[in-house]
XYZ file of C-alpha atoms in Angstrom:
393
model
C 23.819 3.276 -47.815
C 26.259 1.599 -50.013
C 26.019 -2.132 -51.231
C 28.282 -3.476 -48.613
C 26.499 -2.026 -45.623
C 23.208 -3.081 -47.349
C 24.188 -6.665 -47.263
C 25.280 -6.623 -43.907
C 22.116 -5.183 -42.637
C 20.202 -7.683 -44.530
C 22.112 -10.669 -42.922
C 21.300 -9.430 -39.320
C 18.555 -11.088 -37.182
C 14.998 -9.499 -37.948
C 14.902 -8.167 -34.018
C 18.128 -6.351 -34.626
C 17.162 -5.032 -37.908
C 13.910 -3.584 -36.505
C 15.809 -2.047 -33.784
C 18.166 -0.249 -35.890
C 15.357 0.948 -38.243
C 13.720 2.378 -34.999
C 16.394 4.793 -34.865
C 15.781 6.427 -38.002
C 13.406 9.505 -38.403
C 10.059 8.917 -39.652
C 10.666 10.119 -43.430
C 13.926 7.989 -43.587
C 12.116 4.917 -42.432
C 9.418 5.330 -44.824
C 12.156 5.456 -47.663
C 14.040 2.462 -46.104
C 11.030 0.253 -46.060
C 10.769 0.273 -49.813
C 14.482 -0.762 -50.399
C 14.051 -4.514 -50.248
C 11.210 -7.160 -49.705
C 12.866 -8.330 -46.437
C 12.901 -4.654 -45.125
C 9.209 -4.188 -46.107
C 8.423 -7.337 -44.444
C 10.110 -6.508 -41.197
C 8.528 -3.031 -40.972
C 5.027 -4.441 -41.846
C 5.356 -6.877 -38.873
C 3.295 -5.656 -35.808
C 5.376 -7.598 -33.340
C 8.408 -5.993 -34.479
C 6.970 -2.519 -35.211
C 10.049 -0.324 -35.857
C 7.765 2.564 -36.342
C 6.752 3.141 -32.621
C 9.762 5.114 -31.668
C 9.887 7.313 -34.675
C 6.317 8.126 -34.201
C 6.666 8.877 -30.567
C 9.738 11.208 -30.969
C 7.866 13.363 -33.640
C 4.656 13.418 -31.505
C 6.618 14.525 -28.560
C 8.704 17.139 -30.353
C 8.869 19.929 -27.954
C 8.843 22.371 -30.995
C 5.376 20.770 -32.099
C 6.731 20.362 -35.640
C 5.680 16.958 -36.831
C 8.040 14.957 -39.484
C 6.158 15.521 -43.016
C 5.884 11.779 -43.310
C 3.320 11.650 -40.532
C 0.823 13.557 -42.507
C -0.270 10.754 -44.955
C 1.335 7.758 -42.801
C -2.102 5.985 -42.765
C -1.933 5.348 -46.637
C 1.009 3.189 -46.328
C 0.454 -0.503 -46.150
C 3.607 -0.976 -44.208
C 2.713 0.670 -41.025
C 0.805 -1.568 -38.564
C -2.597 -0.351 -37.555
C -1.942 -0.199 -33.854
C 0.313 2.887 -34.336
C -2.495 5.050 -35.254
C -4.291 4.557 -32.052
C -1.259 6.457 -30.426
C -1.149 9.107 -33.145
C -4.909 9.846 -32.809
C -4.517 9.918 -28.818
C -1.626 12.218 -28.983
C -1.499 14.369 -32.105
C -2.719 18.056 -31.876
C -6.322 18.542 -32.762
C -5.846 21.011 -35.539
C -3.355 18.647 -37.202
C -5.733 15.679 -37.201
C -8.435 17.724 -38.277
C -7.035 20.043 -40.910
C -3.887 18.199 -42.315
C -3.546 14.479 -41.491
C -5.105 11.618 -43.518
C -7.121 9.642 -41.030
C -6.710 5.745 -41.006
C -9.227 3.085 -41.279
C -9.839 1.385 -37.861
C -12.386 -0.871 -36.295
C -14.996 0.736 -34.089
C -13.291 -0.800 -30.949
C -10.132 0.952 -31.939
C -11.739 4.358 -32.216
C -13.205 3.678 -28.841
C -9.667 2.968 -27.670
C -8.678 6.319 -29.217
C -11.571 8.219 -27.510
C -10.983 6.712 -24.044
C -7.140 7.360 -24.101
C -7.546 10.923 -25.349
C -10.659 12.633 -23.586
C -12.164 12.698 -20.160
C -14.535 10.086 -19.429
C -17.683 12.250 -18.848
C -17.193 13.618 -22.551
C -18.316 10.108 -23.835
C -21.871 11.364 -23.292
C -21.637 12.881 -26.685
C -22.017 9.418 -28.249
C -25.717 8.925 -29.176
C -27.147 5.524 -29.399
C -26.285 3.871 -32.772
C -23.546 6.309 -33.437
C -20.063 5.189 -33.998
C -17.031 5.765 -31.961
C -15.377 7.441 -34.748
C -18.308 9.990 -35.055
C -17.933 10.548 -31.273
C -14.265 11.243 -31.504
C -14.364 13.510 -34.437
C -17.195 15.440 -32.789
C -15.346 16.019 -29.589
C -11.998 16.714 -31.418
C -13.617 19.478 -33.551
C -15.431 20.864 -30.452
C -12.019 21.228 -28.702
C -10.508 22.923 -31.684
C -13.468 25.183 -32.176
C -13.677 26.252 -28.472
C -9.867 27.017 -28.212
C -9.800 28.996 -31.503
C -13.006 31.184 -31.003
C -15.318 32.399 -28.050
C -18.168 30.159 -29.171
C -20.072 28.293 -26.393
C -22.949 26.842 -28.531
C -22.190 23.226 -27.939
C -21.705 23.572 -24.338
C -23.682 26.409 -22.696
C -22.995 25.298 -19.046
C -19.559 24.395 -17.566
C -19.420 22.050 -14.704
C -16.735 22.322 -12.027
C -15.871 20.814 -8.741
C -15.441 21.763 -5.295
C -13.495 19.886 -2.379
C -14.504 21.169 0.995
C -12.732 21.021 4.079
C -15.605 18.796 5.721
C -14.856 16.188 3.554
C -17.713 16.625 0.941
C -17.357 17.381 -2.741
C -19.802 19.318 -4.836
C -20.300 19.377 -8.612
C -21.486 22.769 -9.846
C -21.824 24.698 -12.955
C -21.826 28.075 -14.282
C -22.442 29.761 -17.866
C -19.838 28.807 -20.356
C -19.846 32.362 -21.849
C -17.568 34.289 -19.639
C -16.631 31.617 -17.316
C -14.169 32.845 -14.968
C -12.937 30.420 -12.272
C -11.253 33.158 -10.433
C -14.248 35.151 -10.014
C -16.168 32.092 -8.792
C -13.357 31.322 -6.261
C -13.170 35.068 -5.161
C -16.764 34.474 -3.970
C -15.757 31.324 -2.321
C -13.127 33.354 -0.436
C -15.574 36.004 0.710
C -17.951 33.442 1.886
C -15.097 31.858 4.121
C -13.495 35.087 5.031
C -10.243 34.638 3.131
C -9.719 37.633 1.203
C -6.335 38.190 2.703
C -4.976 35.405 1.075
C -4.123 35.044 -2.486
C -5.548 32.004 -4.379
C -2.855 29.494 -5.470
C -3.098 27.497 -8.595
C -1.684 24.072 -9.348
C -1.759 21.911 -12.499
C -2.975 18.430 -11.374
C -2.411 16.608 -14.479
C -2.401 17.467 -18.264
C -3.692 15.678 -21.304
C -3.519 16.375 -24.949
C -6.594 18.568 -24.855
C -7.210 19.800 -21.503
C -5.437 20.113 -18.174
C -6.974 19.890 -14.660
C -6.597 22.995 -12.474
C -6.853 23.119 -8.629
C -7.481 26.572 -6.929
C -7.174 26.952 -3.540
C -5.636 28.888 -0.515
C -2.396 28.058 1.248
C -1.655 28.965 4.816
C 0.043 27.900 8.074
C -3.130 27.101 10.262
C -2.981 27.522 13.865
C -5.519 24.705 14.320
C -6.596 21.775 12.138
C -10.129 23.095 11.867
C -9.664 24.867 8.308
C -7.357 22.326 6.807
C -8.756 20.589 3.684
C -7.451 16.977 3.756
C -9.206 16.023 0.382
C -7.182 18.660 -1.171
C -3.931 17.623 0.195
C -4.767 14.101 -0.793
C -5.394 15.249 -4.381
C -2.205 17.155 -5.027
C -0.003 15.017 -2.527
C -1.381 11.462 -2.986
C -1.137 9.683 0.448
C 2.343 7.824 0.816
C 4.123 9.830 -2.100
C 4.852 13.113 -0.066
C 8.180 14.476 0.873
C 11.215 11.902 0.451
C 8.920 9.292 -1.227
C 8.143 11.710 -3.948
C 11.995 12.161 -4.586
C 12.762 8.472 -4.440
C 9.756 7.956 -7.055
C 11.702 10.422 -9.368
C 14.398 7.881 -9.766
C 12.164 4.945 -10.588
C 11.813 3.880 -14.038
C 7.972 3.743 -14.219
C 7.630 5.401 -17.598
C 6.410 3.219 -20.404
C 9.500 1.806 -22.562
C 9.695 2.467 -26.287
C 8.724 -1.222 -26.795
C 5.674 -1.095 -24.620
C 2.316 -1.270 -26.275
C 0.908 1.016 -23.843
C -1.801 -1.432 -22.575
C -0.024 -2.377 -19.317
C -0.417 -0.201 -16.257
C 2.681 0.224 -13.794
C 1.657 -0.597 -10.339
C 3.635 0.581 -7.216
C 2.527 -0.608 -3.564
C 3.115 2.343 -1.154
C 2.260 2.101 2.603
C -0.343 4.444 3.587
C -1.201 5.797 6.929
C -5.149 5.591 7.633
C -4.897 8.433 10.003
C -3.331 9.769 13.239
C -6.098 8.309 15.430
C -5.711 4.703 14.401
C -1.978 4.744 13.642
C -2.681 1.615 11.386
C -0.971 1.065 8.222
C -2.667 -0.419 5.011
C -1.131 -1.009 1.264
C -2.627 1.271 -1.367
C -2.004 0.536 -5.057
C -1.464 3.308 -7.169
C -1.887 2.727 -10.945
C -0.124 4.930 -13.647
C -3.016 6.567 -15.431
C -3.429 5.455 -19.043
C -7.175 6.299 -19.918
C -7.122 9.173 -20.503
C -3.176 9.342 -21.405
C -1.431 12.150 -19.802
C 0.709 14.291 -21.541
C 4.396 13.613 -21.585
C 5.339 16.023 -18.894
C 2.800 14.094 -16.461
C 3.481 10.667 -17.953
C 4.076 9.012 -14.794
C 0.905 10.446 -13.040
C -0.116 10.080 -10.256
C 3.602 9.423 -9.598
C 5.914 12.341 -10.091
C 7.173 12.987 -13.436
C 10.759 14.550 -13.552
C 9.821 16.865 -16.447
C 10.225 20.272 -14.780
C 6.593 20.955 -15.363
C 5.086 18.521 -12.616
C 4.687 21.115 -9.749
C 1.822 19.507 -7.961
C 3.834 20.041 -4.788
C 6.862 22.216 -3.973
C 9.252 20.822 -1.553
C 12.418 21.817 0.156
C 13.966 18.756 1.723
C 11.324 17.316 3.947
C 9.086 20.627 3.974
C 6.509 20.699 1.473
C 4.615 24.172 0.318
C 6.967 26.164 2.893
C 5.281 24.489 5.668
C 1.637 25.676 4.711
C -1.402 23.619 4.125
C -4.422 23.841 1.930
C -7.328 25.467 3.737
C -11.035 25.690 3.291
C -12.461 24.956 -0.099
C -10.648 23.935 -3.246
C -11.936 24.598 -6.927
C -11.282 21.931 -9.757
C -11.684 23.091 -13.276
C -10.869 21.628 -16.782
C -9.054 24.208 -19.028
C -8.910 23.368 -22.628
C -5.376 23.821 -24.271
C -4.912 26.147 -27.044
C -1.848 27.751 -28.618
C -1.588 30.237 -25.817
C -2.399 28.078 -22.623
C 1.095 26.868 -21.742
C 1.952 27.911 -18.060
C 5.093 29.881 -17.266
C 6.752 26.574 -15.905
C 10.065 27.535 -14.273
C 8.759 30.785 -13.097
C 8.227 31.961 -9.337
C 5.176 29.939 -7.770
C 3.821 33.462 -7.259
C 3.154 33.761 -10.883
C 0.705 30.752 -10.968
C -2.119 32.998 -11.690
C -0.983 33.448 -15.073
C -2.441 29.932 -15.613
C -5.792 31.450 -15.781
C -5.324 35.091 -16.346
C -5.966 36.621 -19.704
C -8.306 36.005 -22.626
C -6.053 33.745 -24.123
C -6.448 31.126 -21.308
C -10.385 31.681 -20.886
C -11.565 28.298 -22.586
C -12.873 25.700 -20.103
C -14.691 22.536 -20.268
C -16.790 20.555 -18.151
C -15.218 18.371 -15.175
C -17.459 16.039 -13.332
C -17.461 13.426 -10.757
C -16.827 10.692 -13.043
C -13.886 12.361 -14.254
C -12.482 13.018 -10.732
C -12.903 9.306 -9.997
C -10.857 8.433 -12.887
C -8.276 10.846 -12.346
C -7.792 10.451 -8.652
C -9.612 7.216 -7.441
C -8.018 7.426 -4.086
C -10.127 10.482 -3.373
C -12.984 9.276 -1.148
C -15.351 12.128 -0.172
C -17.781 11.596 2.549
C -20.555 12.633 0.151
C -20.785 13.167 -3.554
C -23.193 16.113 -3.982
C -24.504 17.503 -7.335
C -25.554 21.094 -6.900
C -25.062 23.635 -4.062
C -25.532 22.802 -0.358
C -24.614 20.446 2.280
C -20.996 20.268 1.046
C -20.167 24.098 1.501
C -18.227 25.127 4.394
C -20.289 26.951 6.812
């Protein structure tokens, strides 16, 4: 930048200068903040925060290559502390553990990082008297360790959920070593005489370290007896099916660059209470922020036009080729490693690749507490821990 351009920049209002600085890449912004006292003061002001957009751009880089300046950004006094909550909530686990310099944050800020990044049930790792930083680092290390090895010492049993066609839900578990959701679901298909139907898998939502998978059976039923209404409500939130989902695609409900991420977007959608009553009520959906979905699902539970949000497949007004989810649906939490990206854009018949192969065999516990957070509109008639009562007969 020559002297004349620099003088012009210095004469602009601080809000405009901050906006211009936000267009720089992270490394360039670090250099620019040391050019003059005024630029240093503007970049250090939390209310202006020109760092937010460069940080978001490098964290959301599809090539997963972070700007080199991100590594030691925490040692720079010109960067407002609130930026590190987002960095710790989104950045890759191995990067935070092995490469980045961690910032000095208050315990309440570490708690915010924990709740924005991890499933709520994982907070049980925090023991009385321990700090939230300790809990955050323990879980982060566990995630990295589990996805880079076959060790299951920290979690010998893996919890999973089953939504039953009779309106109940079960929380069950299996041994973590060799945990195979397809093998478990095959037993469920045998019990329900559904071996003629191939299991179908959908990604419900994805977070920085884990994605929630739904495994079920699609079919065109002759009667409503075997239809799983809970499964449909999970993947097709009431009031957001068909045309409504397409309309929501065009709504600007994602957070803006200037947003601080603390305000949830709310949309009221008319919801039918059932064919028998014919009544109409208003249900409020909130964009999930704790935990914070990955960019491809950032509008969840609303549709995110990312090409990866395939909770339901629609052709005009017809969803799932006219098929419905039948009998029991299994929900599991799959840890995300280097080889767990699903084949988005491929034929839906390839959705078994989501869980097929040793590279995708890392799972964590999923509990009722997590389901109530991820899909609060789901209301089973019974929440049953363990087997029995909730299984389809």
